[in-house]
Coordinates of C-alpha atoms in Angstrom, one line a residue:
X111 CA -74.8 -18.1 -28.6
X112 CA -71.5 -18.9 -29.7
X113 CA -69.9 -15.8 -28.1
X114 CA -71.3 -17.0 -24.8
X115 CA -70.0 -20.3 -24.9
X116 CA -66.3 -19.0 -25.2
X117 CA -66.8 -16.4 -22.6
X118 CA -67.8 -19.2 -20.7
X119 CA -65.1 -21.1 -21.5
X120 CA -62.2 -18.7 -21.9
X121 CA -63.4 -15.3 -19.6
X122 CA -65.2 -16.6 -17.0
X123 CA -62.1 -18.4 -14.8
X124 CA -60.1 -15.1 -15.5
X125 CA -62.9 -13.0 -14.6
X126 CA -65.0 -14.7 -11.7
X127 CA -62.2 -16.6 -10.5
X128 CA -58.9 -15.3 -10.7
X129 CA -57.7 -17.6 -12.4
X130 CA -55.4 -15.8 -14.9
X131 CA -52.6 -13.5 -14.3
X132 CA -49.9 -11.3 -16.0
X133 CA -46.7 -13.5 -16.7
X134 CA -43.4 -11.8 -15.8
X135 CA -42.0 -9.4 -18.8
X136 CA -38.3 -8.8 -20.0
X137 CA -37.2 -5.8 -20.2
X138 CA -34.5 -4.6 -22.9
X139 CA -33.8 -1.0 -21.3
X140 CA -34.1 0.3 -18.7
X141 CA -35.1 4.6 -17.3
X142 CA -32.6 6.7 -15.7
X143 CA -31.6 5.5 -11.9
X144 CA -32.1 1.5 -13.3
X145 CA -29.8 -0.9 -14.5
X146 CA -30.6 -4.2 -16.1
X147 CA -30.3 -7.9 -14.9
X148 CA -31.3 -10.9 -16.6
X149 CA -33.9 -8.8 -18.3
X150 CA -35.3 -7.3 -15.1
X151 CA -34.6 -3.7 -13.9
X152 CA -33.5 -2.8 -10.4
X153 CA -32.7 0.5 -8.7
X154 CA -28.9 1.7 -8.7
X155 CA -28.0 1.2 -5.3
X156 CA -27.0 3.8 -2.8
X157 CA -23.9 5.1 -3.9
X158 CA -24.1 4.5 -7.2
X159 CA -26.2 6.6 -10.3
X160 CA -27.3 6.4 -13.7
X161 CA -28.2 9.4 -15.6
X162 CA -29.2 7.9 -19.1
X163 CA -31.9 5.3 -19.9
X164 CA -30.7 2.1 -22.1
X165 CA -28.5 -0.8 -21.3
X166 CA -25.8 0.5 -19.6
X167 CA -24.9 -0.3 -15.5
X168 CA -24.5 2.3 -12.7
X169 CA -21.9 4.1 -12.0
X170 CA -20.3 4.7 -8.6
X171 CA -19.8 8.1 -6.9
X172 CA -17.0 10.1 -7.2
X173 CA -14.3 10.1 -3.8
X174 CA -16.5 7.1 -1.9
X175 CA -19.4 9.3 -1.6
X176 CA -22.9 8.0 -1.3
X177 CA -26.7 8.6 -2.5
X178 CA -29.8 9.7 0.2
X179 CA -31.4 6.8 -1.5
X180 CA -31.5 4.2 -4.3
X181 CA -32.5 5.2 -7.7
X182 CA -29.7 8.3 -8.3
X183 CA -30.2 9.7 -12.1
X184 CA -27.4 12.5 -11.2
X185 CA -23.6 12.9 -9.9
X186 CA -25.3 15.8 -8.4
X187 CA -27.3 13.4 -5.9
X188 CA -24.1 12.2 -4.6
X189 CA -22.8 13.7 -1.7
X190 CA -19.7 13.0 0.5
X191 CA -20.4 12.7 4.2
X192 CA -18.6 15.1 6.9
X193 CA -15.7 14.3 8.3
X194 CA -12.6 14.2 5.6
X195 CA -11.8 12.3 2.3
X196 CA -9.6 9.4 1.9
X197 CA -6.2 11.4 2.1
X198 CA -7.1 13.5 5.0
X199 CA -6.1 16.8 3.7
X200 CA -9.4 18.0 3.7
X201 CA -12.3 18.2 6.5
X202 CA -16.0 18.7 5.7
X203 CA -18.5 20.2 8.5
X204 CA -21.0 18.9 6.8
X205 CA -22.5 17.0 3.7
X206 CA -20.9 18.0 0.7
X207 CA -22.8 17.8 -2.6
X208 CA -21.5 16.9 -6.0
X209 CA -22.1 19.9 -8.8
X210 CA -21.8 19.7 -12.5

């Protein structure tokens, strides 16, 4: 009877009536493609990668290139668009991809 009356008590707003829900967590580390703010983890921005989980922030690509999309783990997802780089000595037809 006892066990009733604190399911009663205790499980039945959470269960029946939605009453309870999952507090925010801090995070000490973050994966690969993540960097972390105020204990939260957020995507690396376009442009920018991460290839290591833990603690540490994004880091940009090389020569102004960019990313397709947020989350980059490699320098090898960063490409430099066609057209030419910064000093104008060289032209690209297209995309350019970074390699190892």
């Amino acid at each position: 009877m006892k066990k009733i009356v604190i399911w009663l008590l205790l499980g039945a707003p959470c269960a029946l009536y939605g009453a309870c829900r999952e507090e925010s967590r801090t995070y000490t580390s973050c994966n690969a493609g993540y960097y972390l703010t105020s204990g939260t983890c957020r995507a690396c921005g376009t442009g920018m990668y991460k290839p290591l989980a833990g603690t540490d922030g994004c880091t940009a690509c090389p020569s102004s290139g960019t990313t397709v999309s947020t989350g980059a783990t490699a320098v090898t997802q960063c490409y430099v668009t066609g057209g030419g780089d910064a000093s104008g000595k060289y032209t690209y037809t297209s995309n350019c991809f970074y390699s190892n």
